[in-house]
Each structure stands twice: as C-alpha cells, then as structure tokens.
C-alpha cells in the first residue's frame, strides 16, 4: 500500500546526522528538538501554538479536554473515519453523535451537522479524510451560532488546504498524527495539538505532562503524552520536504485519474473547489457490489488495495447501540477501495494497477 523505504533512503544522510546528534546529546525528552519542531511546525501551519504529544489519538483527547469537553457533553462527528476520532470523544467522557457524510468528499455534511445540534452539544469534530478538507466555513458558522468548539482532525491531511488556508489553522484546535504512514510521518508514534488560543495551548501543555505546569505540582489528572526528541528531530527534517512530497502525491493522483478516466463502474476521487487535496489515500468507488471482487483480483496479482473503512463507526460494537442509520457512510463501506499511492510510486506500477482494475471489472474488453 505504502513504501516508506525510498523516502528514508533519500533523506538518510540528513536523518542519520540528526538521529546521531540526539543520541550523543543524551537528551531524549523535553530537549531542543521538540521546542524547535513546535516553532517550525506552527510557522508552517500559520498557527500561534503547537504542542507535541505522543500520538494523533492523544492529540484529539488533549485538544477536546483543553477546550473543556467532558462528561455529559455531545460531540458531533463523522462515522466515516478511523476509529480514533470517535474513541477520543468517548475517552474524555463525552458521547459522539454521528451524522452522515457528503458522498463525494466523504466528509461531514454541514446541513446534517446543524440538524444534530442539541442542548448537550459542546463541540464539532470534522475530519479531513483521505487528505481532502471538510467544508469548514459552514461548520464554523454553525459553531458560532450555537457557541460550540471545533476540533479539526487533520491526521490524514498535513499540508492540505481549505480556501487557501492550511488545514489545522481554522478550528479552535486541531489534532495531527505523525504515525509513520501519514503525510508527515515520524519513526514511530507522534502527534500534535495546534491552536491560536493561548489558554488552550497552555492547558494542552499541562495535560500532556501529568496535568502539571510545573513538574511535581500536578493540578489535574493528565497524561504521559510527550513527543520525544528523536521523533522531533526526524520530523524537523521531514517537515522541510513535506510540501514537495505532497506535490508528488498530487502528481501521482493525476496519473491515476488519466489512467482510470471513463472506466465504467469506477468513480474517481473528487476535489472540491475549496480544497487542496493531499491524497493521503487515493480512494475510488466501485459500484454494483463488485468492490470485493476487484480487491481480490488485485491481491492475486500482488497489488495491495485496502478498504478504508470496512465498517462505519456507528455500526461497530462500541457505538451500535446508539442506533444511528447513516446510508451514505454505509454505502461507502460497500464501495470504496484505496489504491497504492505514495510520493515516490513508479508510474509503471500505477499503470499496472489501473490495468488490473480495468480487467477485473471488464474482462472481455
Ligand atoms: C491516524 C488517525 C488518527 C490517530 O492517529 P494515531 O497517531 O495513530 O493515534 C486519528 N484520526 C484519523 C482520521 C487518523 O487517520
């Protein structure tokens, strides 16, 4: 699905030297790389504050708690995402309220968000899925109208934009993941809370360090959720290359679009006028109940295509009893297929993927 070795090979001289620098310094926690990375990434995203944490999941939990979301609250979010999005809501003691997606972008449908607002609603948690922005202007307008907080889940969309603005700079807070396969990936787990709000940033810094502003003076029960020096050093190197690598993802997406244009039964990814898609995934739809057939056929030819996601969150055991019926998310689960894509992917491999997909669907042509 994703080959990380070429990127690491290309950057190895730089990476080796910073890794060696950290190892030799003997400072592995709370050192100069974390602070420098936080400043550089805040600059890159055009936000005032960036707080490094241990994972994208922790970033969501800490962002929600820093905005005051907790027990008794409801958070409106999408069922069409990685489990961690809703899990974070549950982990802070709140309840996710799932609303259906807009089928072209796979992201929250703003009209449905507004209809779901109730007396317990405290926040909206849009996800920029597959690298494509959610429609944030109407979501921010709803938040203003009802006094809600907005946390962007940017785990899949580092470098993506909404109406020219970097994703993660628009909501009241944003959560990023640096899981190795994300568009900006570390050599292990890592995450970040971004915000323009000084109080939210301060709360997030406190929560990531056992609820203490000063060591040994915990004010609340927090977490051990630090970004470590080695990861920060690797991320500083990779941050300098992320824009060109997102461009390469966009080029690879255009190649797929040319190869697959007009194949009956296949719907290509959509890029809304407001979005700059960074193709964390290149996800197509296969109509007519033939998705699994196509996936199996590709697999037999040694091509790994993946279903993101086989079950929408509202139908998984932790949330089934909420009783949601969300037809667009359920249809997506039956139709989507993510094709292999990474910045260095060989166009010849893409041609082979496209050919296999075409013959799986139309064997006699
Ligand atoms: C990866 C991901 C997360 C969680 O990030 P981790 O770093 O793996 O904890 C959250 N939300 C979405 C949409 C993701 O894709």
Short mmCIF file of C-alpha atoms and ligand atoms in Angstrom, two decimals:
data_model
loop_
_atom_site.label_atom_id
_atom_site.label_comp_id
_atom_site.label_asym_id
_atom_site.label_seq_id
_atom_site.Cartn_x
_atom_site.Cartn_y
_atom_site.Cartn_z
CA UNK A 1 0.00 0.00 0.00
CA UNK A 2 2.75 2.41 1.02
CA UNK A 3 6.51 2.10 0.62
CA UNK A 4 8.44 4.20 3.15
CA UNK A 5 11.91 2.91 2.31
CA UNK A 6 12.56 5.17 -0.68
CA UNK A 7 11.86 8.31 1.30
CA UNK A 8 14.14 7.20 4.13
CA UNK A 9 16.88 6.26 1.65
CA UNK A 10 16.68 9.70 0.01
CA UNK A 11 16.85 11.61 3.30
CA UNK A 12 19.23 9.25 5.08
CA UNK A 13 22.32 11.49 5.26
CA UNK A 14 20.26 14.23 6.95
CA UNK A 15 18.32 11.81 9.12
CA UNK A 16 21.37 9.90 10.25
CA UNK A 17 23.10 13.03 11.36
CA UNK A 18 20.18 14.34 13.45
CA UNK A 19 19.50 10.93 15.00
CA UNK A 20 23.14 10.66 15.94
CA UNK A 21 23.01 14.19 17.33
CA UNK A 22 20.14 13.33 19.67
CA UNK A 23 21.70 10.03 20.75
CA UNK A 24 25.03 11.66 21.52
CA UNK A 25 23.42 14.60 23.35
CA UNK A 26 21.88 12.26 25.92
CA UNK A 27 18.71 14.41 25.95
CA UNK A 28 15.74 12.34 24.88
CA UNK A 29 12.81 14.18 26.46
CA UNK A 30 11.96 17.90 26.56
CA UNK A 31 15.05 18.90 24.62
CA UNK A 32 15.77 21.49 21.96
CA UNK A 33 14.37 19.49 19.03
CA UNK A 34 10.84 19.33 20.43
CA UNK A 35 10.78 23.05 21.04
CA UNK A 36 12.28 23.83 17.64
CA UNK A 37 9.87 21.48 15.90
CA UNK A 38 6.92 23.08 17.66
CA UNK A 39 8.02 26.51 16.49
CA UNK A 40 8.76 25.39 12.94
CA UNK A 41 5.52 23.49 12.51
CA UNK A 42 3.48 26.36 13.99
CA UNK A 43 5.12 28.63 11.45
CA UNK A 44 4.47 26.17 8.64
CA UNK A 45 0.79 25.90 9.56
CA UNK A 46 0.30 29.57 10.31
CA UNK A 47 -0.87 28.96 13.89
CA UNK A 48 0.29 30.61 17.08
CA UNK A 49 0.84 27.47 19.18
CA UNK A 50 1.85 23.87 18.52
CA UNK A 51 2.08 21.29 21.29
CA UNK A 52 3.80 17.98 20.52
CA UNK A 53 2.23 14.87 22.01
CA UNK A 54 2.57 11.11 21.82
CA UNK A 55 0.07 10.27 19.05
CA UNK A 56 -2.78 11.59 16.97
CA UNK A 57 -5.22 9.88 19.31
CA UNK A 58 -3.73 11.71 22.30
CA UNK A 59 -3.79 14.94 20.31
CA UNK A 60 -7.56 14.54 19.86
CA UNK A 61 -8.12 13.66 23.53
CA UNK A 62 -5.98 16.55 24.75
CA UNK A 63 -7.48 19.03 22.27
CA UNK A 64 -11.01 18.10 23.36
CA UNK A 65 -10.19 18.34 27.08
CA UNK A 66 -8.29 21.60 26.57
CA UNK A 67 -11.48 23.05 25.09
CA UNK A 68 -13.48 21.89 28.09
CA UNK A 69 -15.26 18.92 26.50
CA UNK A 70 -16.03 16.25 29.08
CA UNK A 71 -18.65 14.01 30.70
CA UNK A 72 -22.23 14.82 29.76
CA UNK A 73 -21.25 16.57 26.53
CA UNK A 74 -22.05 15.54 22.99
CA UNK A 75 -19.63 15.92 20.10
CA UNK A 76 -20.95 15.87 16.55
CA UNK A 77 -18.65 13.91 14.27
CA UNK A 78 -18.42 11.65 11.26
CA UNK A 79 -18.89 7.88 11.23
CA UNK A 80 -16.57 7.66 8.22
CA UNK A 81 -13.09 7.88 9.70
CA UNK A 82 -10.50 5.90 11.63
CA UNK A 83 -11.83 4.66 14.98
CA UNK A 84 -9.58 7.02 16.99
CA UNK A 85 -11.74 10.03 16.07
CA UNK A 86 -14.76 8.79 18.00
CA UNK A 87 -12.67 6.93 20.54
CA UNK A 88 -11.16 10.23 21.66
CA UNK A 89 -14.64 11.63 22.27
CA UNK A 90 -15.52 8.61 24.41
CA UNK A 91 -12.18 8.75 26.25
CA UNK A 92 -12.91 12.27 27.52
CA UNK A 93 -16.28 11.03 28.79
CA UNK A 94 -18.40 12.64 26.07
CA UNK A 95 -20.73 10.95 23.57
CA UNK A 96 -20.17 11.01 19.81
CA UNK A 97 -23.19 11.97 17.75
CA UNK A 98 -22.64 10.67 14.25
CA UNK A 99 -24.08 12.44 11.22
CA UNK A 100 -23.88 11.22 7.67
CA UNK A 101 -21.28 12.22 5.12
CA UNK A 102 -21.36 14.12 1.87
CA UNK A 103 -20.72 11.28 -0.62
CA UNK A 104 -18.26 12.99 -2.95
CA UNK A 105 -15.78 14.19 -0.32
CA UNK A 106 -16.64 11.58 2.35
CA UNK A 107 -16.66 14.37 4.94
CA UNK A 108 -19.27 15.82 7.31
CA UNK A 109 -22.37 17.22 5.62
CA UNK A 110 -22.84 20.67 7.23
CA UNK A 111 -26.67 20.68 6.93
CA UNK A 112 -26.84 17.44 8.87
CA UNK A 113 -24.45 18.84 11.48
CA UNK A 114 -26.77 21.73 12.16
CA UNK A 115 -29.79 19.43 12.50
CA UNK A 116 -27.90 17.34 15.07
CA UNK A 117 -27.18 20.26 17.42
CA UNK A 118 -28.99 19.79 20.73
CA UNK A 119 -28.82 21.08 24.30
CA UNK A 120 -25.85 18.87 25.21
CA UNK A 121 -23.80 19.59 22.09
CA UNK A 122 -20.44 21.02 23.05
CA UNK A 123 -18.21 20.58 20.01
CA UNK A 124 -17.98 19.57 16.35
CA UNK A 125 -15.17 17.26 15.25
CA UNK A 126 -14.74 17.32 11.46
CA UNK A 127 -12.18 15.01 9.85
CA UNK A 128 -10.30 15.93 6.67
CA UNK A 129 -10.50 12.41 5.35
CA UNK A 130 -8.05 10.93 2.83
CA UNK A 131 -6.32 14.37 2.63
CA UNK A 132 -9.42 16.28 1.49
CA UNK A 133 -10.71 19.19 3.55
CA UNK A 134 -14.11 19.14 5.21
CA UNK A 135 -16.29 22.14 4.27
CA UNK A 136 -15.20 24.31 7.18
CA UNK A 137 -16.91 27.68 6.57
CA UNK A 138 -20.45 26.41 7.19
CA UNK A 139 -19.20 24.26 10.09
CA UNK A 140 -17.53 27.28 11.73
CA UNK A 141 -20.71 29.31 11.15
CA UNK A 142 -22.80 26.65 12.93
CA UNK A 143 -20.26 26.63 15.78
CA UNK A 144 -20.56 30.40 16.15
CA UNK A 145 -24.36 30.29 16.02
CA UNK A 146 -24.61 27.73 18.85
CA UNK A 147 -21.46 28.55 20.82
CA UNK A 148 -19.63 25.29 20.04
CA UNK A 149 -15.95 24.43 19.78
CA UNK A 150 -14.50 22.98 16.58
CA UNK A 151 -11.61 20.50 16.67
CA UNK A 152 -10.18 19.60 13.26
CA UNK A 153 -8.91 16.03 12.88
CA UNK A 154 -6.02 16.63 10.47
CA UNK A 155 -4.38 13.22 10.95
CA UNK A 156 -4.71 12.43 7.24
CA UNK A 157 -4.26 15.88 5.77
CA UNK A 158 -0.99 17.55 6.74
CA UNK A 159 -0.40 20.19 4.06
CA UNK A 160 -3.99 20.20 2.81
CA UNK A 161 -5.81 23.48 2.42
CA UNK A 162 -9.29 24.97 2.71
CA UNK A 163 -9.87 28.07 0.58
CA UNK A 164 -6.12 28.61 0.58
CA UNK A 165 -5.70 28.28 4.35
CA UNK A 166 -3.69 25.43 5.89
CA UNK A 167 -5.82 22.73 7.49
CA UNK A 168 -5.41 22.79 11.24
CA UNK A 169 -5.38 26.60 11.39
CA UNK A 170 -9.14 27.20 11.14
CA UNK A 171 -10.87 25.41 14.03
CA UNK A 172 -10.44 26.29 17.71
CA UNK A 173 -7.90 23.48 17.91
CA UNK A 174 -6.57 20.79 15.60
CA UNK A 175 -5.09 17.34 16.07
CA UNK A 176 -2.32 15.93 13.88
CA UNK A 177 -0.84 12.42 13.78
CA UNK A 178 2.73 11.60 12.80
CA UNK A 179 2.13 7.86 12.55
CA UNK A 180 4.72 6.66 10.02
CA UNK A 181 2.39 6.31 7.03
CA UNK A 182 0.74 9.74 7.43
CA UNK A 183 1.75 12.52 5.03
CA UNK A 184 4.20 13.78 7.65
CA UNK A 185 5.37 10.65 9.46
CA UNK A 186 7.82 10.02 12.28
CA UNK A 187 9.87 6.88 13.03
CA UNK A 188 7.21 5.76 15.46
CA UNK A 189 4.23 7.40 17.14
CA UNK A 190 3.81 11.14 17.45
CA UNK A 191 1.12 13.80 17.37
CA UNK A 192 0.44 17.49 17.75
CA UNK A 193 -2.20 19.89 19.00
CA UNK A 194 -2.34 23.16 17.05
CA UNK A 195 -4.29 26.22 18.15
CA UNK A 196 -4.37 30.01 18.04
CA UNK A 197 -5.77 30.18 21.57
CA UNK A 198 -3.16 30.76 24.30
CA UNK A 199 -5.34 29.25 27.03
CA UNK A 200 -5.97 26.08 25.01
CA UNK A 201 -2.24 25.73 24.31
CA UNK A 202 -1.41 26.14 27.96
CA UNK A 203 -3.98 23.56 29.00
CA UNK A 204 -2.66 21.14 26.37
CA UNK A 205 0.91 21.57 27.64
CA UNK A 206 -0.27 20.88 31.14
CA UNK A 207 -2.33 17.81 30.19
CA UNK A 208 0.50 16.19 28.22
CA UNK A 209 2.75 16.38 31.29
CA UNK A 210 0.64 14.73 34.03
CA UNK A 211 -1.55 17.78 34.47
CA UNK A 212 1.39 19.80 35.76
CA UNK A 213 2.51 23.25 34.67
CA UNK A 214 5.49 22.81 37.00
CA UNK A 215 6.94 19.35 37.48
CA UNK A 216 5.64 17.65 40.66
CA UNK A 217 2.82 20.22 41.01
CA UNK A 218 0.01 18.44 39.15
CA UNK A 219 -3.23 20.44 39.10
CA UNK A 220 -5.34 17.83 37.36
CA UNK A 221 -5.11 14.25 36.18
CA UNK A 222 -3.46 14.37 32.78
CA UNK A 223 -1.36 12.03 30.67
CA UNK A 224 2.17 10.98 29.95
CA UNK A 225 1.98 12.10 26.33
CA UNK A 226 5.20 13.64 25.17
CA UNK A 227 6.69 13.87 21.73
CA UNK A 228 10.27 12.69 22.20
CA UNK A 229 13.47 14.25 20.92
CA UNK A 230 14.27 11.55 18.36
CA UNK A 231 10.85 11.86 16.75
CA UNK A 232 11.02 15.65 16.80
CA UNK A 233 14.46 15.60 15.16
CA UNK A 234 13.21 13.27 12.41
CA UNK A 235 10.09 15.38 11.94
CA UNK A 236 12.13 18.59 11.59
CA UNK A 237 13.99 17.03 8.66
CA UNK A 238 10.82 15.68 7.07
CA UNK A 239 8.91 18.93 7.55
CA UNK A 240 11.33 20.58 5.12
CA UNK A 241 10.30 18.09 2.43
CA UNK A 242 6.60 17.64 3.10
CA UNK A 243 5.42 20.28 0.59
CA UNK A 244 7.30 18.74 -2.33
CA UNK A 245 6.18 15.27 -1.29
CA UNK A 246 2.53 16.39 -1.18
CA UNK A 247 3.04 17.78 -4.70
CA UNK A 248 4.33 14.35 -5.74
CA UNK A 249 1.19 12.75 -4.27
CA UNK A 250 -0.92 15.13 -6.35
CA UNK A 251 1.05 14.20 -9.49
CA UNK A 252 0.54 10.50 -8.79
CA UNK A 253 -3.20 11.19 -8.31
CA UNK A 254 -3.36 12.92 -11.70
CA UNK A 255 -1.69 9.91 -13.30
CA UNK A 256 -4.32 7.59 -11.81
CA UNK A 257 -7.06 9.95 -12.98
CA UNK A 258 -5.76 9.82 -16.56
CA UNK A 259 -5.42 6.04 -16.45
CA UNK A 260 -8.87 5.41 -14.97
CA UNK A 261 -10.92 8.18 -16.56
CA UNK A 262 -14.03 6.79 -18.17
CA UNK A 263 -13.75 3.23 -16.87
CA UNK A 264 -17.43 2.27 -16.35
CA UNK A 265 -18.31 1.46 -12.75
CA UNK A 266 -15.41 3.42 -11.23
CA UNK A 267 -15.83 6.80 -9.51
CA UNK A 268 -12.61 8.73 -9.07
CA UNK A 269 -11.75 10.92 -6.06
CA UNK A 270 -13.27 14.38 -6.13
CA UNK A 271 -11.51 17.63 -5.29
CA UNK A 272 -13.96 20.36 -4.26
CA UNK A 273 -13.32 23.93 -5.40
CA UNK A 274 -12.49 24.92 -1.82
CA UNK A 275 -9.96 22.12 -1.25
CA UNK A 276 -6.36 21.33 -1.98
CA UNK A 277 -6.34 17.55 -1.75
CA UNK A 278 -3.10 15.96 -0.50
CA UNK A 279 -4.10 12.35 -1.25
CA UNK A 280 -3.23 10.61 1.96
CA UNK A 281 -5.32 7.95 0.21
CA UNK A 282 -6.35 7.64 -3.40
CA UNK A 283 -9.79 6.17 -2.84
CA UNK A 284 -12.12 5.18 -5.67
CA UNK A 285 -15.65 3.78 -5.58
CA UNK A 286 -16.53 0.56 -7.33
CA UNK A 287 -20.27 0.31 -7.94
CA UNK A 288 -22.55 -2.68 -8.33
CA UNK A 289 -21.32 -4.84 -5.47
CA UNK A 290 -18.06 -5.64 -7.23
CA UNK A 291 -15.58 -3.95 -4.91
CA UNK A 292 -14.50 -7.12 -3.11
CA UNK A 293 -14.08 -8.92 -6.42
CA UNK A 294 -11.78 -6.11 -7.64
CA UNK A 295 -9.79 -6.08 -4.42
CA UNK A 296 -9.30 -9.87 -4.51
CA UNK A 297 -8.29 -9.75 -8.14
CA UNK A 298 -5.67 -7.05 -7.45
CA UNK A 299 -4.44 -9.02 -4.47
CA UNK A 300 -3.91 -12.14 -6.61
CA UNK A 301 -1.74 -10.01 -8.88
CA UNK A 302 0.34 -8.85 -5.94
CA UNK A 303 -1.28 -5.42 -5.67
CA UNK A 304 -2.44 -4.43 -2.21
CA UNK A 305 -5.56 -2.28 -2.29
CA UNK A 306 -7.26 -1.52 1.02
CA UNK A 307 -10.76 -0.75 2.23
CA UNK A 308 -10.84 2.42 4.34
CA UNK A 309 -13.14 1.51 6.11
CA UNK A 310 -14.92 -1.83 6.15
CA UNK A 311 -17.39 -0.82 8.90
CA UNK A 312 -18.57 2.74 9.62
CA UNK A 313 -18.04 3.62 13.27
CA UNK A 314 -21.75 3.80 14.13
CA UNK A 315 -22.06 0.09 13.32
CA UNK A 316 -19.10 -1.06 15.43
CA UNK A 317 -19.87 -2.70 18.81
CA UNK A 318 -18.97 0.34 20.98
CA UNK A 319 -21.46 2.57 19.13
CA UNK A 320 -24.06 0.21 17.63
CA UNK A 321 -26.47 0.75 20.49
CA UNK A 322 -26.73 4.47 19.68
CA UNK A 323 -28.98 3.27 16.86
CA UNK A 324 -27.79 5.52 14.03
CA UNK A 325 -28.69 4.72 10.41
CA UNK A 326 -26.39 6.59 8.04
CA UNK A 327 -26.93 5.42 4.47
CA UNK A 328 -24.10 7.32 2.77
CA UNK A 329 -21.46 6.02 5.17
CA UNK A 330 -22.91 2.51 4.84
CA UNK A 331 -22.82 2.75 1.03
CA UNK A 332 -19.22 3.99 1.16
CA UNK A 333 -18.26 0.94 3.23
CA UNK A 334 -19.52 -1.29 0.43
CA UNK A 335 -17.90 0.65 -2.43
CA UNK A 336 -14.58 2.26 -1.53
CA UNK A 337 -11.15 0.96 -2.45
CA UNK A 338 -7.85 2.76 -1.79
CA UNK A 339 -5.21 2.15 -4.44
CA UNK A 340 -1.47 2.13 -3.69
CA UNK A 341 -0.09 5.67 -3.64
CA UNK A 342 2.98 7.27 -2.12
CA UNK A 343 5.12 10.15 -3.35
CA UNK A 344 7.80 8.01 -5.00
CA UNK A 345 5.40 5.47 -6.58
CA UNK A 346 6.53 4.35 -10.03
CA UNK A 347 4.08 5.41 -12.78
CA UNK A 348 4.57 1.96 -14.32
CA UNK A 349 3.19 0.36 -11.17
CA UNK A 350 0.25 2.76 -11.37
CA UNK A 351 -0.35 1.66 -14.97
CA UNK A 352 -0.33 -1.97 -13.84
CA UNK A 353 -2.79 -1.20 -11.01
CA UNK A 354 -5.11 0.60 -13.43
CA UNK A 355 -4.93 -2.22 -15.97
CA UNK A 356 -5.71 -4.86 -13.33
CA UNK A 357 -8.63 -2.83 -12.06
CA UNK A 358 -9.99 -2.38 -15.56
CA UNK A 359 -9.74 -6.07 -16.49
CA UNK A 360 -11.23 -7.13 -13.14
CA UNK A 361 -14.33 -5.09 -13.99
CA UNK A 362 -14.43 -5.62 -17.75
CA UNK A 363 -12.70 -8.93 -18.54
CA UNK A 364 -13.66 -9.18 -22.21
CA UNK A 365 -12.63 -5.72 -23.41
C1 LIG B 1 -4.32 8.02 12.16
C2 LIG B 1 -5.55 8.71 12.57
C3 LIG B 1 -5.79 9.08 13.91
C4 LIG B 1 -4.96 8.61 15.06
O1 LIG B 1 -3.60 8.88 14.97
P1 LIG B 1 -2.55 7.98 15.80
O2 LIG B 1 -1.29 8.79 15.69
O3 LIG B 1 -2.48 6.67 15.11
O4 LIG B 1 -3.03 7.88 17.19
C5 LIG B 1 -6.91 9.84 14.18
N1 LIG B 1 -7.77 10.20 13.22
C6 LIG B 1 -7.59 9.85 11.94
C7 LIG B 1 -8.56 10.30 10.91
C8 LIG B 1 -6.49 9.07 11.57
O5 LIG B 1 -6.34 8.71 10.29
#
